Amino acid sequence: TLENIHELALGIELAGVRFLWALRKPAGTGNDEELLPAGFEERTRLRGLVCTGWVPQVTALAHGATGAFLTHCGWGSTIESFAFGLPLVMLPFIIDTPMIARAMAKRGIGVEVARDESDGSFDRDGVAVAVRRVMVEDEGKVFATNAKKLKDLVVDEGRQEQYIHELEDHLRRNKDV
C-alpha cells in the first residue's frame, strides 16, 4: 500500500545508510499519486537512489558496494542473495515469505522488520532498527559472516551437482510410487 511505501521510505531515511531502492508502483495507485513521502528524494539524494523502472537485481546484488539486501523474502530473491553472501533485512508479505524469513533469521543470516502482532503492520522505526542492526551495528558482522558461509555452500558446484544426482536417483527409484 501507499502507507507501507511511506513507512518503508521513512525507515530507510531514519537508518541513515546508503541505498538503491527498486520501487514498483503498487496496483491501484493513480498516476498523480506521490509514491514517496514529500521531500524524501531531496533529503536522501546524496546517499540514495530510488528507481521506479526495471533494475537488474543480480547486477545490483553483485556490486561491491552492496552491503545487505532488504527483501520480501521470495525464494528466488533469497537464493540470489546467497550467491553473493549478503545479509538480509527481511520484510515478508505473502504466502511462503514469512516462513522463509523465519528460517533465515534462525540461521543468523539477517533480521526481520518488527511487526505489530495484532494486525501485521510495520512502521518506520521497525524498518530503521532492522536496517541498522544488519548494516551498522556490530551484530551485522555476524550476519555478514553467516551469509558468506552460506555463499560458500551455494556456489560449490560439486555439492550442487551431487544434490541433483541424488534427486535424480530418488525420482528414478520412486517413479512408480
mmCIF file with all atom_site columns, C-alpha atoms in Angstrom:
data_model
loop_
_atom_site.group_PDB
_atom_site.id
_atom_site.type_symbol
_atom_site.label_atom_id
_atom_site.label_alt_id
_atom_site.label_comp_id
_atom_site.label_asym_id
_atom_site.label_entity_id
_atom_site.label_seq_id
_atom_site.pdbx_PDB_ins_code
_atom_site.Cartn_x
_atom_site.Cartn_y
_atom_site.Cartn_z
_atom_site.occupancy
_atom_site.B_iso_or_equiv
_atom_site.pdbx_formal_charge
_atom_site.auth_seq_id
_atom_site.auth_comp_id
_atom_site.auth_asym_id
_atom_site.auth_atom_id
_atom_site.pdbx_PDB_model_num
ATOM 1   C CA . THR A 1 1   ? 0.000  0.000   0.000   1.00 0.00 ? 1   THR A CA 1
ATOM 2   C CA . LEU A 1 2   ? 0.990  3.620   -0.276  1.00 0.00 ? 2   LEU A CA 1
ATOM 3   C CA . GLU A 1 3   ? 1.149  3.750   3.529   1.00 0.00 ? 3   GLU A CA 1
ATOM 4   C CA . ASN A 1 4   ? 3.591  0.795   3.547   1.00 0.00 ? 4   ASN A CA 1
ATOM 5   C CA . ILE A 1 5   ? 5.778  2.503   0.954   1.00 0.00 ? 5   ILE A CA 1
ATOM 6   C CA . HIS A 1 6   ? 5.856  5.695   3.012   1.00 0.00 ? 6   HIS A CA 1
ATOM 7   C CA . GLU A 1 7   ? 6.771  3.840   6.215   1.00 0.00 ? 7   GLU A CA 1
ATOM 8   C CA . LEU A 1 8   ? 9.472  1.906   4.359   1.00 0.00 ? 8   LEU A CA 1
ATOM 9   C CA . ALA A 1 9   ? 10.870 5.128   2.861   1.00 0.00 ? 9   ALA A CA 1
ATOM 10  C CA . LEU A 1 10  ? 10.903 6.934   6.176   1.00 0.00 ? 10  LEU A CA 1
ATOM 11  C CA . GLY A 1 11  ? 12.521 3.927   7.850   1.00 0.00 ? 11  GLY A CA 1
ATOM 12  C CA . ILE A 1 12  ? 15.278 3.837   5.251   1.00 0.00 ? 12  ILE A CA 1
ATOM 13  C CA . GLU A 1 13  ? 15.776 7.559   5.769   1.00 0.00 ? 13  GLU A CA 1
ATOM 14  C CA . LEU A 1 14  ? 15.957 7.135   9.556   1.00 0.00 ? 14  LEU A CA 1
ATOM 15  C CA . ALA A 1 15  ? 18.502 4.325   9.198   1.00 0.00 ? 15  ALA A CA 1
ATOM 16  C CA . GLY A 1 16  ? 20.901 6.789   7.574   1.00 0.00 ? 16  GLY A CA 1
ATOM 17  C CA . VAL A 1 17  ? 22.549 4.256   5.236   1.00 0.00 ? 17  VAL A CA 1
ATOM 18  C CA . ARG A 1 18  ? 23.304 4.400   1.529   1.00 0.00 ? 18  ARG A CA 1
ATOM 19  C CA . PHE A 1 19  ? 20.703 2.644   -0.623  1.00 0.00 ? 19  PHE A CA 1
ATOM 20  C CA . LEU A 1 20  ? 19.404 1.698   -4.036  1.00 0.00 ? 20  LEU A CA 1
ATOM 21  C CA . TRP A 1 21  ? 15.659 1.111   -3.984  1.00 0.00 ? 21  TRP A CA 1
ATOM 22  C CA . ALA A 1 22  ? 13.910 -0.659  -6.851  1.00 0.00 ? 22  ALA A CA 1
ATOM 23  C CA . LEU A 1 23  ? 10.346 0.538   -6.313  1.00 0.00 ? 23  LEU A CA 1
ATOM 24  C CA . ARG A 1 24  ? 7.391  -0.781  -8.259  1.00 0.00 ? 24  ARG A CA 1
ATOM 25  C CA . LYS A 1 25  ? 4.209  1.245   -8.232  1.00 0.00 ? 25  LYS A CA 1
ATOM 26  C CA . PRO A 1 26  ? 1.548  -0.636  -6.261  1.00 0.00 ? 26  PRO A CA 1
ATOM 27  C CA . ALA A 1 27  ? -1.553 -1.775  -8.095  1.00 0.00 ? 27  ALA A CA 1
ATOM 28  C CA . GLY A 1 28  ? -4.463 0.556   -7.641  1.00 0.00 ? 28  GLY A CA 1
ATOM 29  C CA . THR A 1 29  ? -2.470 3.757   -7.215  1.00 0.00 ? 29  THR A CA 1
ATOM 30  C CA . GLY A 1 30  ? -3.320 6.605   -9.543  1.00 0.00 ? 30  GLY A CA 1
ATOM 31  C CA . ASN A 1 31  ? -0.873 8.268   -11.892 1.00 0.00 ? 31  ASN A CA 1
ATOM 32  C CA . ASP A 1 32  ? -0.983 11.522  -9.965  1.00 0.00 ? 32  ASP A CA 1
ATOM 33  C CA . GLU A 1 33  ? -0.332 9.978   -6.532  1.00 0.00 ? 33  GLU A CA 1
ATOM 34  C CA . GLU A 1 34  ? 3.016  10.635  -4.915  1.00 0.00 ? 34  GLU A CA 1
ATOM 35  C CA . LEU A 1 35  ? 4.674  7.297   -4.237  1.00 0.00 ? 35  LEU A CA 1
ATOM 36  C CA . LEU A 1 36  ? 7.206  8.674   -1.772  1.00 0.00 ? 36  LEU A CA 1
ATOM 37  C CA . PRO A 1 37  ? 6.752  10.962  1.218   1.00 0.00 ? 37  PRO A CA 1
ATOM 38  C CA . ALA A 1 38  ? 7.099  14.646  0.412   1.00 0.00 ? 38  ALA A CA 1
ATOM 39  C CA . GLY A 1 39  ? 10.761 15.659  0.255   1.00 0.00 ? 39  GLY A CA 1
ATOM 40  C CA . PHE A 1 40  ? 12.139 12.105  0.667   1.00 0.00 ? 40  PHE A CA 1
ATOM 41  C CA . GLU A 1 41  ? 14.200 12.067  -2.525  1.00 0.00 ? 41  GLU A CA 1
ATOM 42  C CA . GLU A 1 42  ? 15.644 15.515  -1.868  1.00 0.00 ? 42  GLU A CA 1
ATOM 43  C CA . ARG A 1 43  ? 16.565 14.629  1.737   1.00 0.00 ? 43  ARG A CA 1
ATOM 44  C CA . THR A 1 44  ? 18.251 11.356  0.731   1.00 0.00 ? 44  THR A CA 1
ATOM 45  C CA . ARG A 1 45  ? 19.672 12.243  -2.691  1.00 0.00 ? 45  ARG A CA 1
ATOM 46  C CA . LEU A 1 46  ? 23.300 12.268  -1.531  1.00 0.00 ? 46  LEU A CA 1
ATOM 47  C CA . ARG A 1 47  ? 23.103 8.730   -0.174  1.00 0.00 ? 47  ARG A CA 1
ATOM 48  C CA . GLY A 1 48  ? 20.315 7.001   -2.031  1.00 0.00 ? 48  GLY A CA 1
ATOM 49  C CA . LEU A 1 49  ? 18.601 6.399   -5.320  1.00 0.00 ? 49  LEU A CA 1
ATOM 50  C CA . VAL A 1 50  ? 15.028 5.328   -5.977  1.00 0.00 ? 50  VAL A CA 1
ATOM 51  C CA . CYS A 1 51  ? 14.458 3.628   -9.340  1.00 0.00 ? 51  CYS A CA 1
ATOM 52  C CA . THR A 1 52  ? 10.867 3.142   -10.450 1.00 0.00 ? 52  THR A CA 1
ATOM 53  C CA . GLY A 1 53  ? 11.903 1.360   -13.643 1.00 0.00 ? 53  GLY A CA 1
ATOM 54  C CA . TRP A 1 54  ? 13.472 -2.044  -14.040 1.00 0.00 ? 54  TRP A CA 1
ATOM 55  C CA . VAL A 1 55  ? 16.636 -2.676  -12.024 1.00 0.00 ? 55  VAL A CA 1
ATOM 56  C CA . PRO A 1 56  ? 18.914 -5.664  -12.775 1.00 0.00 ? 56  PRO A CA 1
ATOM 57  C CA . GLN A 1 57  ? 18.723 -7.225  -9.320  1.00 0.00 ? 57  GLN A CA 1
ATOM 58  C CA . VAL A 1 58  ? 21.571 -9.705  -9.743  1.00 0.00 ? 58  VAL A CA 1
ATOM 59  C CA . THR A 1 59  ? 23.881 -6.956  -11.000 1.00 0.00 ? 59  THR A CA 1
ATOM 60  C CA . ALA A 1 60  ? 22.967 -4.764  -8.022  1.00 0.00 ? 60  ALA A CA 1
ATOM 61  C CA . LEU A 1 61  ? 23.480 -7.625  -5.556  1.00 0.00 ? 61  LEU A CA 1
ATOM 62  C CA . ALA A 1 62  ? 26.844 -8.471  -7.118  1.00 0.00 ? 62  ALA A CA 1
ATOM 63  C CA . HIS A 1 63  ? 28.164 -4.908  -6.834  1.00 0.00 ? 63  HIS A CA 1
ATOM 64  C CA . GLY A 1 64  ? 30.929 -4.467  -4.270  1.00 0.00 ? 64  GLY A CA 1
ATOM 65  C CA . ALA A 1 65  ? 29.139 -1.515  -2.662  1.00 0.00 ? 65  ALA A CA 1
ATOM 66  C CA . THR A 1 66  ? 26.135 -3.660  -1.755  1.00 0.00 ? 66  THR A CA 1
ATOM 67  C CA . GLY A 1 67  ? 26.316 -4.466  1.937   1.00 0.00 ? 67  GLY A CA 1
ATOM 68  C CA . ALA A 1 68  ? 22.897 -6.010  2.554   1.00 0.00 ? 68  ALA A CA 1
ATOM 69  C CA . PHE A 1 69  ? 19.601 -6.775  0.836   1.00 0.00 ? 69  PHE A CA 1
ATOM 70  C CA . LEU A 1 70  ? 16.208 -5.561  2.067   1.00 0.00 ? 70  LEU A CA 1
ATOM 71  C CA . THR A 1 71  ? 13.886 -8.180  0.606   1.00 0.00 ? 71  THR A CA 1
ATOM 72  C CA . HIS A 1 72  ? 10.343 -9.514  0.763   1.00 0.00 ? 72  HIS A CA 1
ATOM 73  C CA . CYS A 1 73  ? 11.959 -12.989 1.011   1.00 0.00 ? 73  CYS A CA 1
ATOM 74  C CA . GLY A 1 74  ? 10.625 -14.519 -2.162  1.00 0.00 ? 74  GLY A CA 1
ATOM 75  C CA . TRP A 1 75  ? 12.610 -17.699 -2.715  1.00 0.00 ? 75  TRP A CA 1
ATOM 76  C CA . GLY A 1 76  ? 14.215 -16.500 -5.960  1.00 0.00 ? 76  GLY A CA 1
ATOM 77  C CA . SER A 1 77  ? 15.470 -13.268 -4.409  1.00 0.00 ? 77  SER A CA 1
ATOM 78  C CA . THR A 1 78  ? 16.637 -15.061 -1.285  1.00 0.00 ? 78  THR A CA 1
ATOM 79  C CA . ILE A 1 79  ? 18.629 -17.576 -3.335  1.00 0.00 ? 79  ILE A CA 1
ATOM 80  C CA . GLU A 1 80  ? 20.156 -14.729 -5.363  1.00 0.00 ? 80  GLU A CA 1
ATOM 81  C CA . SER A 1 81  ? 21.332 -13.092 -2.136  1.00 0.00 ? 81  SER A CA 1
ATOM 82  C CA . PHE A 1 82  ? 23.025 -16.369 -1.119  1.00 0.00 ? 82  PHE A CA 1
ATOM 83  C CA . ALA A 1 83  ? 25.154 -16.330 -4.262  1.00 0.00 ? 83  ALA A CA 1
ATOM 84  C CA . PHE A 1 84  ? 26.695 -13.031 -3.139  1.00 0.00 ? 84  PHE A CA 1
ATOM 85  C CA . GLY A 1 85  ? 26.876 -13.701 0.596   1.00 0.00 ? 85  GLY A CA 1
ATOM 86  C CA . LEU A 1 86  ? 24.652 -10.778 1.551   1.00 0.00 ? 86  LEU A CA 1
ATOM 87  C CA . PRO A 1 87  ? 22.936 -10.491 4.931   1.00 0.00 ? 87  PRO A CA 1
ATOM 88  C CA . LEU A 1 88  ? 19.206 -9.822  4.786   1.00 0.00 ? 88  LEU A CA 1
ATOM 89  C CA . VAL A 1 89  ? 16.786 -7.251  6.125   1.00 0.00 ? 89  VAL A CA 1
ATOM 90  C CA . MET A 1 90  ? 13.527 -9.130  5.729   1.00 0.00 ? 90  MET A CA 1
ATOM 91  C CA . LEU A 1 91  ? 10.062 -7.703  5.175   1.00 0.00 ? 91  LEU A CA 1
ATOM 92  C CA . PRO A 1 92  ? 7.885  -10.644 4.109   1.00 0.00 ? 92  PRO A CA 1
ATOM 93  C CA . PHE A 1 93  ? 4.324  -10.079 2.936   1.00 0.00 ? 93  PHE A CA 1
ATOM 94  C CA . ILE A 1 94  ? 2.589  -13.104 1.430   1.00 0.00 ? 94  ILE A CA 1
ATOM 95  C CA . ILE A 1 95  ? 2.314  -16.866 1.096   1.00 0.00 ? 95  ILE A CA 1
ATOM 96  C CA . ASP A 1 96  ? 5.651  -18.554 1.883   1.00 0.00 ? 96  ASP A CA 1
ATOM 97  C CA . THR A 1 97  ? 7.744  -15.454 2.523   1.00 0.00 ? 97  THR A CA 1
ATOM 98  C CA . PRO A 1 98  ? 7.179  -15.307 6.301   1.00 0.00 ? 98  PRO A CA 1
ATOM 99  C CA . MET A 1 99  ? 8.328  -18.923 6.580   1.00 0.00 ? 99  MET A CA 1
ATOM 100 C CA . ILE A 1 100 ? 11.460 -18.177 4.524   1.00 0.00 ? 100 ILE A CA 1
ATOM 101 C CA . ALA A 1 101 ? 12.190 -15.084 6.644   1.00 0.00 ? 101 ALA A CA 1
ATOM 102 C CA . ARG A 1 102 ? 11.899 -17.066 9.890   1.00 0.00 ? 102 ARG A CA 1
ATOM 103 C CA . ALA A 1 103 ? 14.230 -19.749 8.523   1.00 0.00 ? 103 ALA A CA 1
ATOM 104 C CA . MET A 1 104 ? 16.834 -17.150 7.515   1.00 0.00 ? 104 MET A CA 1
ATOM 105 C CA . ALA A 1 105 ? 16.587 -15.347 10.868  1.00 0.00 ? 105 ALA A CA 1
ATOM 106 C CA . LYS A 1 106 ? 17.011 -18.667 12.687  1.00 0.00 ? 106 LYS A CA 1
ATOM 107 C CA . ARG A 1 107 ? 20.203 -19.280 10.696  1.00 0.00 ? 107 ARG A CA 1
ATOM 108 C CA . GLY A 1 108 ? 21.544 -15.844 11.589  1.00 0.00 ? 108 GLY A CA 1
ATOM 109 C CA . ILE A 1 109 ? 21.521 -14.532 8.004   1.00 0.00 ? 109 ILE A CA 1
ATOM 110 C CA . GLY A 1 110 ? 19.637 -11.355 8.903   1.00 0.00 ? 110 GLY A CA 1
ATOM 111 C CA . VAL A 1 111 ? 16.706 -9.858  10.766  1.00 0.00 ? 111 VAL A CA 1
ATOM 112 C CA . GLU A 1 112 ? 13.039 -9.417  10.091  1.00 0.00 ? 112 GLU A CA 1
ATOM 113 C CA . VAL A 1 113 ? 11.440 -5.998  10.355  1.00 0.00 ? 113 VAL A CA 1
ATOM 114 C CA . ALA A 1 114 ? 9.313  -5.943  13.522  1.00 0.00 ? 114 ALA A CA 1
ATOM 115 C CA . ARG A 1 115 ? 5.564  -6.042  13.033  1.00 0.00 ? 115 ARG A CA 1
ATOM 116 C CA . ASP A 1 116 ? 2.547  -5.320  15.170  1.00 0.00 ? 116 ASP A CA 1
ATOM 117 C CA . GLU A 1 117 ? 1.268  -8.765  16.189  1.00 0.00 ? 117 GLU A CA 1
ATOM 118 C CA . SER A 1 118 ? -2.373 -7.653  16.151  1.00 0.00 ? 118 SER A CA 1
ATOM 119 C CA . ASP A 1 119 ? -2.535 -6.529  12.515  1.00 0.00 ? 119 ASP A CA 1
ATOM 120 C CA . GLY A 1 120 ? 0.820  -7.359  10.892  1.00 0.00 ? 120 GLY A CA 1
ATOM 121 C CA . SER A 1 121 ? 1.675  -3.740  10.207  1.00 0.00 ? 121 SER A CA 1
ATOM 122 C CA . PHE A 1 122 ? 5.186  -2.310  10.384  1.00 0.00 ? 122 PHE A CA 1
ATOM 123 C CA . ASP A 1 123 ? 6.455  1.202   10.895  1.00 0.00 ? 123 ASP A CA 1
ATOM 124 C CA . ARG A 1 124 ? 9.433  3.366   10.039  1.00 0.00 ? 124 ARG A CA 1
ATOM 125 C CA . ASP A 1 125 ? 11.100 2.760   13.401  1.00 0.00 ? 125 ASP A CA 1
ATOM 126 C CA . GLY A 1 126 ? 10.995 -1.013  12.898  1.00 0.00 ? 126 GLY A CA 1
ATOM 127 C CA . VAL A 1 127 ? 12.490 -0.629  9.418   1.00 0.00 ? 127 VAL A CA 1
ATOM 128 C CA . ALA A 1 128 ? 15.264 1.658   10.694  1.00 0.00 ? 128 ALA A CA 1
ATOM 129 C CA . VAL A 1 129 ? 16.130 -0.666  13.598  1.00 0.00 ? 129 VAL A CA 1
ATOM 130 C CA . ALA A 1 130 ? 16.342 -3.729  11.333  1.00 0.00 ? 130 ALA A CA 1
ATOM 131 C CA . VAL A 1 131 ? 18.434 -1.943  8.688   1.00 0.00 ? 131 VAL A CA 1
ATOM 132 C CA . ARG A 1 132 ? 20.831 -0.558  11.282  1.00 0.00 ? 132 ARG A CA 1
ATOM 133 C CA . ARG A 1 133 ? 21.179 -3.964  13.020  1.00 0.00 ? 133 ARG A CA 1
ATOM 134 C CA . VAL A 1 134 ? 22.303 -5.531  9.762   1.00 0.00 ? 134 VAL A CA 1
ATOM 135 C CA . MET A 1 135 ? 24.305 -2.679  8.220   1.00 0.00 ? 135 MET A CA 1
ATOM 136 C CA . VAL A 1 136 ? 25.651 -0.501  11.042  1.00 0.00 ? 136 VAL A CA 1
ATOM 137 C CA . GLU A 1 137 ? 25.791 -2.281  14.377  1.00 0.00 ? 137 GLU A CA 1
ATOM 138 C CA . ASP A 1 138 ? 28.406 -4.859  15.381  1.00 0.00 ? 138 ASP A CA 1
ATOM 139 C CA . GLU A 1 139 ? 25.778 -7.602  15.192  1.00 0.00 ? 139 GLU A CA 1
ATOM 140 C CA . GLY A 1 140 ? 25.743 -7.008  11.430  1.00 0.00 ? 140 GLY A CA 1
ATOM 141 C CA . LYS A 1 141 ? 29.231 -8.513  11.177  1.00 0.00 ? 141 LYS A CA 1
ATOM 142 C CA . VAL A 1 142 ? 27.823 -11.811 12.461  1.00 0.00 ? 142 VAL A CA 1
ATOM 143 C CA . PHE A 1 143 ? 25.026 -11.729 9.871   1.00 0.00 ? 143 PHE A CA 1
ATOM 144 C CA . ALA A 1 144 ? 27.566 -10.950 7.126   1.00 0.00 ? 144 ALA A CA 1
ATOM 145 C CA . THR A 1 145 ? 29.855 -13.793 8.239   1.00 0.00 ? 145 THR A CA 1
ATOM 146 C CA . ASN A 1 146 ? 26.949 -16.256 8.287   1.00 0.00 ? 146 ASN A CA 1
ATOM 147 C CA . ALA A 1 147 ? 25.795 -15.092 4.854   1.00 0.00 ? 147 ALA A CA 1
ATOM 148 C CA . LYS A 1 148 ? 29.305 -15.557 3.441   1.00 0.00 ? 148 LYS A CA 1
ATOM 149 C CA . LYS A 1 149 ? 29.423 -19.112 4.849   1.00 0.00 ? 149 LYS A CA 1
ATOM 150 C CA . LEU A 1 150 ? 26.140 -19.818 3.099   1.00 0.00 ? 150 LEU A CA 1
ATOM 151 C CA . LYS A 1 151 ? 27.587 -18.384 -0.116  1.00 0.00 ? 151 LYS A CA 1
ATOM 152 C CA . ASP A 1 152 ? 30.419 -20.901 0.048   1.00 0.00 ? 152 ASP A CA 1
ATOM 153 C CA . LEU A 1 153 ? 27.867 -23.739 0.147   1.00 0.00 ? 153 LEU A CA 1
ATOM 154 C CA . VAL A 1 154 ? 25.679 -22.344 -2.615  1.00 0.00 ? 154 VAL A CA 1
ATOM 155 C CA . VAL A 1 155 ? 28.475 -21.677 -5.087  1.00 0.00 ? 155 VAL A CA 1
ATOM 156 C CA . ASP A 1 156 ? 30.064 -25.115 -4.529  1.00 0.00 ? 156 ASP A CA 1
ATOM 157 C CA . GLU A 1 157 ? 29.290 -26.630 -7.942  1.00 0.00 ? 157 GLU A CA 1
ATOM 158 C CA . GLY A 1 158 ? 30.366 -30.117 -6.886  1.00 0.00 ? 158 GLY A CA 1
ATOM 159 C CA . ARG A 1 159 ? 27.929 -30.090 -3.988  1.00 0.00 ? 159 ARG A CA 1
ATOM 160 C CA . GLN A 1 160 ? 25.109 -28.778 -6.208  1.00 0.00 ? 160 GLN A CA 1
ATOM 161 C CA . GLU A 1 161 ? 25.784 -31.484 -8.815  1.00 0.00 ? 161 GLU A CA 1
ATOM 162 C CA . GLN A 1 162 ? 25.717 -34.110 -6.051  1.00 0.00 ? 162 GLN A CA 1
ATOM 163 C CA . TYR A 1 163 ? 22.304 -32.842 -4.908  1.00 0.00 ? 163 TYR A CA 1
ATOM 164 C CA . ILE A 1 164 ? 20.955 -33.029 -8.459  1.00 0.00 ? 164 ILE A CA 1
ATOM 165 C CA . HIS A 1 165 ? 22.242 -36.594 -8.896  1.00 0.00 ? 165 HIS A CA 1
ATOM 166 C CA . GLU A 1 166 ? 20.729 -37.630 -5.553  1.00 0.00 ? 166 GLU A CA 1
ATOM 167 C CA . LEU A 1 167 ? 17.388 -36.115 -6.575  1.00 0.00 ? 167 LEU A CA 1
ATOM 168 C CA . GLU A 1 168 ? 17.509 -37.889 -9.953  1.00 0.00 ? 168 GLU A CA 1
ATOM 169 C CA . ASP A 1 169 ? 18.290 -41.206 -8.250  1.00 0.00 ? 169 ASP A CA 1
ATOM 170 C CA . HIS A 1 170 ? 15.451 -40.694 -5.768  1.00 0.00 ? 170 HIS A CA 1
ATOM 171 C CA . LEU A 1 171 ? 12.982 -39.899 -8.555  1.00 0.00 ? 171 LEU A CA 1
ATOM 172 C CA . ARG A 1 172 ? 14.055 -42.955 -10.585 1.00 0.00 ? 172 ARG A CA 1
ATOM 173 C CA . ARG A 1 173 ? 13.755 -45.269 -7.557  1.00 0.00 ? 173 ARG A CA 1
ATOM 174 C CA . ASN A 1 174 ? 10.313 -43.932 -6.685  1.00 0.00 ? 174 ASN A CA 1
ATOM 175 C CA . LYS A 1 175 ? 8.798  -43.317 -10.121 1.00 0.00 ? 175 LYS A CA 1
ATOM 176 C CA . ASP A 1 176 ? 6.096  -45.946 -9.589  1.00 0.00 ? 176 ASP A CA 1
ATOM 177 C CA . VAL A 1 177 ? 5.158  -44.940 -6.058  1.00 0.00 ? 177 VAL A CA 1
#
